[in-house]
């Protein structure tokens, strides 16, 4: 099942842990991307949960190559047992280039942020699912909604997710918000949060879809696209400095 994608993802995870100045935090990030608890991972590896906790908290020395290999293999095997959703999502990010006129910016966070961090960065108002502000986010994509509708195929739309769906999709040039939310509903893959910029009148259907899909919906009050992107990049830089 998706052997090339598995190999590419394994190399990416292992390389990121090896090169990280804080391997434990990077291990935690990937464990959470896969949605695996410390207990489940520990059971698979045949160790106690405290071992996983100690690595992630920096209380154990940096993991060696053997430990990293077993860790990565565990993530992939557990995901396959569940249907391979993370591996499949990653596979959709490989291949063709992004259409540059539609993608305004795409970044990954060195350390996760929360929905609330995104709301603050975009000067947002939460229109749906305010109870999910603590959800962790590992990246963002800023999309020109008009160009996306005109130019992007359904396959290219899936590539907006970078290497994880646990990200913010930020749509600019939005009038009501209906089209982006319908696209998300139809495609099936759900981002961690949707941000709409330029809204003149938020459509009730967009809110209802967000509520049904349990995706926080945020309306940005930032004046311009450039300021929006600048604020998000500052958030990336802040997390990089915390490593």
PDB file of C-alpha atoms in Angstrom:
ATOM      1  CA  UNK A   1       0.000   0.000   0.000  1.00  0.00           C
ATOM      2  CA  UNK A   2       1.524   3.277  -1.155  1.00  0.00           C
ATOM      3  CA  UNK A   3       5.066   1.905  -0.626  1.00  0.00           C
ATOM      4  CA  UNK A   4       6.835   4.855  -2.301  1.00  0.00           C
ATOM      5  CA  UNK A   5       4.794   7.353  -0.305  1.00  0.00           C
ATOM      6  CA  UNK A   6       5.501   5.456   2.925  1.00  0.00           C
ATOM      7  CA  UNK A   7       9.217   5.487   2.199  1.00  0.00           C
ATOM      8  CA  UNK A   8       9.195   9.205   1.395  1.00  0.00           C
ATOM      9  CA  UNK A   9       7.211  10.015   4.536  1.00  0.00           C
ATOM     10  CA  UNK A  10       9.473   7.813   6.688  1.00  0.00           C
ATOM     11  CA  UNK A  11      12.558   9.616   5.405  1.00  0.00           C
ATOM     12  CA  UNK A  12      10.951  12.982   6.036  1.00  0.00           C
ATOM     13  CA  UNK A  13      10.022  12.165   9.630  1.00  0.00           C
ATOM     14  CA  UNK A  14      13.361  10.544  10.443  1.00  0.00           C
ATOM     15  CA  UNK A  15      15.323  13.375   8.838  1.00  0.00           C
ATOM     16  CA  UNK A  16      13.365  16.046  10.677  1.00  0.00           C
ATOM     17  CA  UNK A  17      13.891  14.330  14.043  1.00  0.00           C
ATOM     18  CA  UNK A  18      17.595  13.793  13.388  1.00  0.00           C
ATOM     19  CA  UNK A  19      18.223  17.405  12.359  1.00  0.00           C
ATOM     20  CA  UNK A  20      16.013  18.985  15.020  1.00  0.00           C
ATOM     21  CA  UNK A  21      17.580  20.942  17.883  1.00  0.00           C
ATOM     22  CA  UNK A  22      14.833  19.431  20.070  1.00  0.00           C
ATOM     23  CA  UNK A  23      14.167  15.875  18.811  1.00  0.00           C
ATOM     24  CA  UNK A  24      11.637  15.190  21.575  1.00  0.00           C
ATOM     25  CA  UNK A  25       9.354  18.034  20.501  1.00  0.00           C
ATOM     26  CA  UNK A  26       9.617  16.904  16.895  1.00  0.00           C
ATOM     27  CA  UNK A  27       8.690  13.347  17.897  1.00  0.00           C
ATOM     28  CA  UNK A  28       5.659  14.682  19.740  1.00  0.00           C
ATOM     29  CA  UNK A  29       4.650  16.772  16.730  1.00  0.00           C
ATOM     30  CA  UNK A  30       4.633  13.736  14.437  1.00  0.00           C
ATOM     31  CA  UNK A  31       2.888  11.524  16.968  1.00  0.00           C
ATOM     32  CA  UNK A  32       0.104  14.109  17.212  1.00  0.00           C
ATOM     33  CA  UNK A  33      -0.117  14.495  13.421  1.00  0.00           C
ATOM     34  CA  UNK A  34      -0.808  10.760  13.268  1.00  0.00           C
ATOM     35  CA  UNK A  35      -3.337  11.082  16.103  1.00  0.00           C
ATOM     36  CA  UNK A  36      -1.627   8.396  18.196  1.00  0.00           C
ATOM     37  CA  UNK A  37      -1.637   8.548  21.989  1.00  0.00           C
ATOM     38  CA  UNK A  38       1.495   8.024  24.076  1.00  0.00           C
ATOM     39  CA  UNK A  39      -0.104   4.885  25.510  1.00  0.00           C
ATOM     40  CA  UNK A  40      -0.860   3.339  22.109  1.00  0.00           C
ATOM     41  CA  UNK A  41       2.619   4.118  20.800  1.00  0.00           C
ATOM     42  CA  UNK A  42       4.248   2.728  23.949  1.00  0.00           C
ATOM     43  CA  UNK A  43       2.231  -0.508  23.684  1.00  0.00           C
ATOM     44  CA  UNK A  44       3.290  -0.982  20.079  1.00  0.00           C
ATOM     45  CA  UNK A  45       6.965  -0.390  20.942  1.00  0.00           C
ATOM     46  CA  UNK A  46       6.804  -2.557  24.051  1.00  0.00           C
ATOM     47  CA  UNK A  47       7.860   0.203  26.448  1.00  0.00           C
ATOM     48  CA  UNK A  48       6.117   2.171  29.201  1.00  0.00           C
ATOM     49  CA  UNK A  49       4.285   5.416  28.467  1.00  0.00           C
ATOM     50  CA  UNK A  50       6.811   7.235  30.655  1.00  0.00           C
ATOM     51  CA  UNK A  51       9.552   6.394  28.145  1.00  0.00           C
ATOM     52  CA  UNK A  52       7.655   8.190  25.374  1.00  0.00           C
ATOM     53  CA  UNK A  53       6.869  11.083  27.732  1.00  0.00           C
ATOM     54  CA  UNK A  54      10.534  11.372  28.752  1.00  0.00           C
ATOM     55  CA  UNK A  55      11.705  11.545  25.130  1.00  0.00           C
ATOM     56  CA  UNK A  56       9.106  14.166  24.222  1.00  0.00           C
ATOM     57  CA  UNK A  57       9.855  16.205  27.342  1.00  0.00           C
ATOM     58  CA  UNK A  58      13.612  16.170  26.763  1.00  0.00           C
ATOM     59  CA  UNK A  59      14.277  14.135  29.928  1.00  0.00           C
ATOM     60  CA  UNK A  60      16.068  11.417  27.973  1.00  0.00           C
ATOM     61  CA  UNK A  61      19.092  11.912  25.775  1.00  0.00           C
ATOM     62  CA  UNK A  62      18.464  12.388  22.083  1.00  0.00           C
ATOM     63  CA  UNK A  63      17.224   9.180  20.451  1.00  0.00           C
ATOM     64  CA  UNK A  64      19.681   7.170  18.389  1.00  0.00           C
ATOM     65  CA  UNK A  65      19.166   5.940  14.840  1.00  0.00           C
ATOM     66  CA  UNK A  66      17.643   2.646  16.002  1.00  0.00           C
ATOM     67  CA  UNK A  67      15.106   4.365  18.255  1.00  0.00           C
ATOM     68  CA  UNK A  68      14.117   6.819  15.525  1.00  0.00           C
ATOM     69  CA  UNK A  69      13.672   3.974  13.038  1.00  0.00           C
ATOM     70  CA  UNK A  70      11.408   2.038  15.427  1.00  0.00           C
ATOM     71  CA  UNK A  71       9.457   5.214  16.217  1.00  0.00           C
ATOM     72  CA  UNK A  72       8.831   5.979  12.537  1.00  0.00           C
ATOM     73  CA  UNK A  73       7.921   2.380  11.725  1.00  0.00           C
ATOM     74  CA  UNK A  74       5.427   2.403  14.618  1.00  0.00           C
ATOM     75  CA  UNK A  75       3.689   5.545  13.357  1.00  0.00           C
ATOM     76  CA  UNK A  76       3.333   4.154   9.858  1.00  0.00           C
ATOM     77  CA  UNK A  77       2.231   0.681  10.980  1.00  0.00           C
ATOM     78  CA  UNK A  78      -0.407   2.027  13.363  1.00  0.00           C
ATOM     79  CA  UNK A  79      -1.689   4.369  10.645  1.00  0.00           C
ATOM     80  CA  UNK A  80      -1.932   1.470   8.179  1.00  0.00           C
ATOM     81  CA  UNK A  81      -3.920  -0.554  10.703  1.00  0.00           C
ATOM     82  CA  UNK A  82      -6.372   2.341  10.884  1.00  0.00           C
ATOM     83  CA  UNK A  83      -6.735   2.569   7.119  1.00  0.00           C
ATOM     84  CA  UNK A  84      -3.659   4.632   6.235  1.00  0.00           C
ATOM     85  CA  UNK A  85      -5.381   8.025   6.340  1.00  0.00           C
ATOM     86  CA  UNK A  86      -2.237  10.030   7.149  1.00  0.00           C
ATOM     87  CA  UNK A  87      -0.153   8.180   4.557  1.00  0.00           C
ATOM     88  CA  UNK A  88      -2.870   8.743   1.949  1.00  0.00           C
ATOM     89  CA  UNK A  89      -3.100  12.442   2.817  1.00  0.00           C
ATOM     90  CA  UNK A  90       0.674  12.769   2.474  1.00  0.00           C
ATOM     91  CA  UNK A  91       0.613  10.984  -0.896  1.00  0.00           C
ATOM     92  CA  UNK A  92      -1.746  13.647  -2.245  1.00  0.00           C
ATOM     93  CA  UNK A  93       0.883  16.327  -1.612  1.00  0.00           C
ATOM     94  CA  UNK A  94       3.406  14.667  -3.944  1.00  0.00           C
ATOM     95  CA  UNK A  95       3.698  15.161  -7.663  1.00  0.00           C
ATOM     96  CA  UNK A  96       2.626  18.245  -9.563  1.00  0.00           C
ATOM     97  CA  UNK A  97       3.565  21.808  -8.739  1.00  0.00           C
ATOM     98  CA  UNK A  98       1.167  24.208  -7.069  1.00  0.00           C
ATOM     99  CA  UNK A  99      -0.508  26.689  -9.427  1.00  0.00           C
ATOM    100  CA  UNK A 100       1.411  29.801  -8.402  1.00  0.00           C
ATOM    101  CA  UNK A 101      -1.385  32.232  -9.204  1.00  0.00           C
ATOM    102  CA  UNK A 102      -3.704  30.536  -6.704  1.00  0.00           C
ATOM    103  CA  UNK A 103      -1.299  29.705  -3.868  1.00  0.00           C
ATOM    104  CA  UNK A 104      -0.180  32.925  -2.217  1.00  0.00           C
ATOM    105  CA  UNK A 105       1.792  31.335   0.626  1.00  0.00           C
ATOM    106  CA  UNK A 106       2.295  27.905   2.174  1.00  0.00           C
ATOM    107  CA  UNK A 107       4.338  27.213   5.309  1.00  0.00           C
ATOM    108  CA  UNK A 108       4.832  24.582   8.003  1.00  0.00           C
ATOM    109  CA  UNK A 109       5.350  25.425  11.671  1.00  0.00           C
ATOM    110  CA  UNK A 110       8.522  24.217  13.393  1.00  0.00           C
ATOM    111  CA  UNK A 111       6.366  23.737  16.496  1.00  0.00           C
ATOM    112  CA  UNK A 112       2.566  23.504  16.499  1.00  0.00           C
ATOM    113  CA  UNK A 113       0.343  26.498  17.150  1.00  0.00           C
ATOM    114  CA  UNK A 114      -3.317  26.545  18.184  1.00  0.00           C
ATOM    115  CA  UNK A 115      -6.407  27.811  16.397  1.00  0.00           C
ATOM    116  CA  UNK A 116      -6.405  30.689  18.884  1.00  0.00           C
ATOM    117  CA  UNK A 117      -2.883  31.667  17.745  1.00  0.00           C
ATOM    118  CA  UNK A 118      -4.155  31.790  14.167  1.00  0.00           C
ATOM    119  CA  UNK A 119      -7.212  33.822  15.199  1.00  0.00           C
ATOM    120  CA  UNK A 120      -4.960  36.366  16.920  1.00  0.00           C
ATOM    121  CA  UNK A 121      -2.549  36.537  13.959  1.00  0.00           C
ATOM    122  CA  UNK A 122      -5.310  37.255  11.419  1.00  0.00           C
ATOM    123  CA  UNK A 123      -7.301  39.528  13.748  1.00  0.00           C
ATOM    124  CA  UNK A 124     -10.167  37.098  13.372  1.00  0.00           C
ATOM    125  CA  UNK A 125     -13.684  36.631  14.620  1.00  0.00           C
ATOM    126  CA  UNK A 126     -14.765  33.024  15.218  1.00  0.00           C
ATOM    127  CA  UNK A 127     -17.987  32.257  13.350  1.00  0.00           C
ATOM    128  CA  UNK A 128     -18.270  28.541  14.171  1.00  0.00           C
ATOM    129  CA  UNK A 129     -16.888  26.005  16.656  1.00  0.00           C
ATOM    130  CA  UNK A 130     -15.381  28.403  19.169  1.00  0.00           C
ATOM    131  CA  UNK A 131     -14.921  25.405  21.483  1.00  0.00           C
ATOM    132  CA  UNK A 132     -12.090  24.104  19.258  1.00  0.00           C
ATOM    133  CA  UNK A 133      -9.630  26.977  19.752  1.00  0.00           C
ATOM    134  CA  UNK A 134      -7.114  24.670  21.455  1.00  0.00           C
ATOM    135  CA  UNK A 135      -6.790  22.429  18.367  1.00  0.00           C
ATOM    136  CA  UNK A 136      -3.161  22.106  17.252  1.00  0.00           C
ATOM    137  CA  UNK A 137      -2.072  23.279  13.815  1.00  0.00           C
ATOM    138  CA  UNK A 138       1.122  22.374  11.958  1.00  0.00           C
ATOM    139  CA  UNK A 139       0.991  24.637   8.909  1.00  0.00           C
ATOM    140  CA  UNK A 140      -1.055  27.015   6.779  1.00  0.00           C
ATOM    141  CA  UNK A 141      -1.895  27.661   3.138  1.00  0.00           C
ATOM    142  CA  UNK A 142      -3.093  31.026   1.847  1.00  0.00           C
ATOM    143  CA  UNK A 143      -5.244  30.682  -1.263  1.00  0.00           C
ATOM    144  CA  UNK A 144      -6.627  33.215  -3.732  1.00  0.00           C
ATOM    145  CA  UNK A 145     -10.174  31.834  -3.783  1.00  0.00           C
ATOM    146  CA  UNK A 146     -11.049  33.287  -7.198  1.00  0.00           C
ATOM    147  CA  UNK A 147      -7.961  31.850  -8.907  1.00  0.00           C
ATOM    148  CA  UNK A 148      -8.478  28.544  -7.125  1.00  0.00           C
ATOM    149  CA  UNK A 149     -12.017  28.238  -8.512  1.00  0.00           C
ATOM    150  CA  UNK A 150     -10.908  29.226 -12.027  1.00  0.00           C
ATOM    151  CA  UNK A 151      -7.703  27.193 -12.274  1.00  0.00           C
ATOM    152  CA  UNK A 152      -7.478  24.316  -9.802  1.00  0.00           C
ATOM    153  CA  UNK A 153      -8.706  20.795 -10.463  1.00  0.00           C
ATOM    154  CA  UNK A 154     -10.087  18.704  -7.609  1.00  0.00           C
ATOM    155  CA  UNK A 155      -6.751  16.853  -7.418  1.00  0.00           C
ATOM    156  CA  UNK A 156      -4.838  20.119  -7.128  1.00  0.00           C
ATOM    157  CA  UNK A 157      -7.224  21.316  -4.437  1.00  0.00           C
ATOM    158  CA  UNK A 158      -6.162  18.367  -2.277  1.00  0.00           C
ATOM    159  CA  UNK A 159      -2.569  19.548  -2.550  1.00  0.00           C
ATOM    160  CA  UNK A 160      -3.466  22.677  -0.591  1.00  0.00           C
ATOM    161  CA  UNK A 161      -2.925  20.592   2.518  1.00  0.00           C
ATOM    162  CA  UNK A 162       0.868  20.452   2.233  1.00  0.00           C
ATOM    163  CA  UNK A 163       2.006  17.389   4.171  1.00  0.00           C
ATOM    164  CA  UNK A 164      -0.735  17.429   6.796  1.00  0.00           C
ATOM    165  CA  UNK A 165      -4.433  18.233   6.967  1.00  0.00           C
ATOM    166  CA  UNK A 166      -3.839  19.620  10.474  1.00  0.00           C
ATOM    167  CA  UNK A 167      -3.388  23.105   9.060  1.00  0.00           C
ATOM    168  CA  UNK A 168      -5.158  26.382   8.445  1.00  0.00           C
ATOM    169  CA  UNK A 169      -6.618  26.976   4.997  1.00  0.00           C
ATOM    170  CA  UNK A 170      -6.798  30.734   4.500  1.00  0.00           C
ATOM    171  CA  UNK A 171      -8.963  31.931   1.602  1.00  0.00           C
ATOM    172  CA  UNK A 172      -8.632  35.507   0.321  1.00  0.00           C
ATOM    173  CA  UNK A 173     -10.944  37.503  -1.981  1.00  0.00           C
ATOM    174  CA  UNK A 174     -13.937  35.843  -0.346  1.00  0.00           C
ATOM    175  CA  UNK A 175     -17.386  37.421  -0.699  1.00  0.00           C
ATOM    176  CA  UNK A 176     -19.632  35.103   1.338  1.00  0.00           C
ATOM    177  CA  UNK A 177     -17.498  32.060   2.163  1.00  0.00           C
ATOM    178  CA  UNK A 178     -19.917  29.588   0.597  1.00  0.00           C
ATOM    179  CA  UNK A 179     -17.691  28.278  -2.214  1.00  0.00           C
ATOM    180  CA  UNK A 180     -14.613  27.417  -0.082  1.00  0.00           C
ATOM    181  CA  UNK A 181     -16.733  25.572   2.481  1.00  0.00           C
ATOM    182  CA  UNK A 182     -18.641  23.626  -0.183  1.00  0.00           C
ATOM    183  CA  UNK A 183     -15.310  22.621  -1.762  1.00  0.00           C
ATOM    184  CA  UNK A 184     -14.044  21.359   1.597  1.00  0.00           C
ATOM    185  CA  UNK A 185     -17.298  19.486   2.177  1.00  0.00           C
ATOM    186  CA  UNK A 186     -17.125  17.801  -1.235  1.00  0.00           C
ATOM    187  CA  UNK A 187     -13.425  16.895  -1.119  1.00  0.00           C
ATOM    188  CA  UNK A 188     -13.703  15.062   2.188  1.00  0.00           C
ATOM    189  CA  UNK A 189     -10.336  16.047   3.694  1.00  0.00           C
ATOM    190  CA  UNK A 190     -10.893  18.538   6.496  1.00  0.00           C
ATOM    191  CA  UNK A 191      -8.418  21.247   7.574  1.00  0.00           C
ATOM    192  CA  UNK A 192      -7.959  22.093  11.258  1.00  0.00           C
ATOM    193  CA  UNK A 193      -9.366  25.599  10.687  1.00  0.00           C
ATOM    194  CA  UNK A 194     -10.650  27.739   7.800  1.00  0.00           C
ATOM    195  CA  UNK A 195      -9.959  31.478   7.652  1.00  0.00           C
ATOM    196  CA  UNK A 196     -11.910  33.730   5.288  1.00  0.00           C
ATOM    197  CA  UNK A 197     -10.534  37.141   4.268  1.00  0.00           C
ATOM    198  CA  UNK A 198     -12.474  39.841   2.459  1.00  0.00           C
ATOM    199  CA  UNK A 199     -15.932  38.648   3.527  1.00  0.00           C
ATOM    200  CA  UNK A 200     -18.697  41.147   2.810  1.00  0.00           C
ATOM    201  CA  UNK A 201     -21.549  39.010   4.144  1.00  0.00           C
ATOM    202  CA  UNK A 202     -20.906  35.600   5.655  1.00  0.00           C
ATOM    203  CA  UNK A 203     -23.199  32.981   4.151  1.00  0.00           C
ATOM    204  CA  UNK A 204     -25.288  30.955   6.604  1.00  0.00           C
ATOM    205  CA  UNK A 205     -24.604  27.769   4.629  1.00  0.00           C
ATOM    206  CA  UNK A 206     -20.849  28.250   5.110  1.00  0.00           C
ATOM    207  CA  UNK A 207     -21.385  28.425   8.866  1.00  0.00           C
ATOM    208  CA  UNK A 208     -23.654  25.364   8.847  1.00  0.00           C
ATOM    209  CA  UNK A 209     -21.089  23.336   6.887  1.00  0.00           C
ATOM    210  CA  UNK A 210     -18.353  24.366   9.309  1.00  0.00           C
ATOM    211  CA  UNK A 211     -20.500  23.327  12.247  1.00  0.00           C
ATOM    212  CA  UNK A 212     -21.400  19.980  10.666  1.00  0.00           C
ATOM    213  CA  UNK A 213     -17.784  19.206   9.763  1.00  0.00           C
ATOM    214  CA  UNK A 214     -16.514  20.462  13.150  1.00  0.00           C
ATOM    215  CA  UNK A 215     -14.051  22.839  11.457  1.00  0.00           C
ATOM    216  CA  UNK A 216     -13.506  26.195  13.201  1.00  0.00           C
ATOM    217  CA  UNK A 217     -14.505  29.024  10.851  1.00  0.00           C
ATOM    218  CA  UNK A 218     -12.773  32.372  11.270  1.00  0.00           C
ATOM    219  CA  UNK A 219     -13.395  35.700   9.508  1.00  0.00           C
ATOM    220  CA  UNK A 220     -10.207  37.777   9.261  1.00  0.00           C
ATOM    221  CA  UNK A 221     -10.435  41.530   9.813  1.00  0.00           C
ATOM    222  CA  UNK A 222      -6.922  42.261   8.570  1.00  0.00           C
ATOM    223  CA  UNK A 223      -7.054  45.019   5.944  1.00  0.00           C
ATOM    224  CA  UNK A 224      -4.883  43.541   3.181  1.00  0.00           C
ATOM    225  CA  UNK A 225      -3.599  40.216   1.862  1.00  0.00           C
ATOM    226  CA  UNK A 226      -0.005  41.338   2.377  1.00  0.00           C
ATOM    227  CA  UNK A 227      -0.643  42.106   6.051  1.00  0.00           C
ATOM    228  CA  UNK A 228      -2.428  38.777   6.435  1.00  0.00           C
ATOM    229  CA  UNK A 229       0.530  36.845   5.036  1.00  0.00           C
ATOM    230  CA  UNK A 230       3.045  38.939   6.991  1.00  0.00           C
ATOM    231  CA  UNK A 231       1.265  38.192  10.278  1.00  0.00           C
ATOM    232  CA  UNK A 232       1.188  34.465   9.557  1.00  0.00           C
ATOM    233  CA  UNK A 233       4.878  34.449   8.639  1.00  0.00           C
ATOM    234  CA  UNK A 234       5.678  36.213  11.900  1.00  0.00           C
ATOM    235  CA  UNK A 235       3.941  33.363  13.677  1.00  0.00           C
ATOM    236  CA  UNK A 236       6.168  30.885  11.798  1.00  0.00           C
ATOM    237  CA  UNK A 237       9.286  32.854  12.753  1.00  0.00           C
ATOM    238  CA  UNK A 238       8.201  32.998  16.383  1.00  0.00           C
ATOM    239  CA  UNK A 239       7.868  29.221  16.567  1.00  0.00           C
ATOM    240  CA  UNK A 240      11.247  28.711  14.873  1.00  0.00           C
ATOM    241  CA  UNK A 241      12.913  30.886  17.528  1.00  0.00           C
ATOM    242  CA  UNK A 242      11.357  28.744  20.247  1.00  0.00           C
ATOM    243  CA  UNK A 243      13.155  25.621  19.007  1.00  0.00           C
TER     244      UNK A 243
END
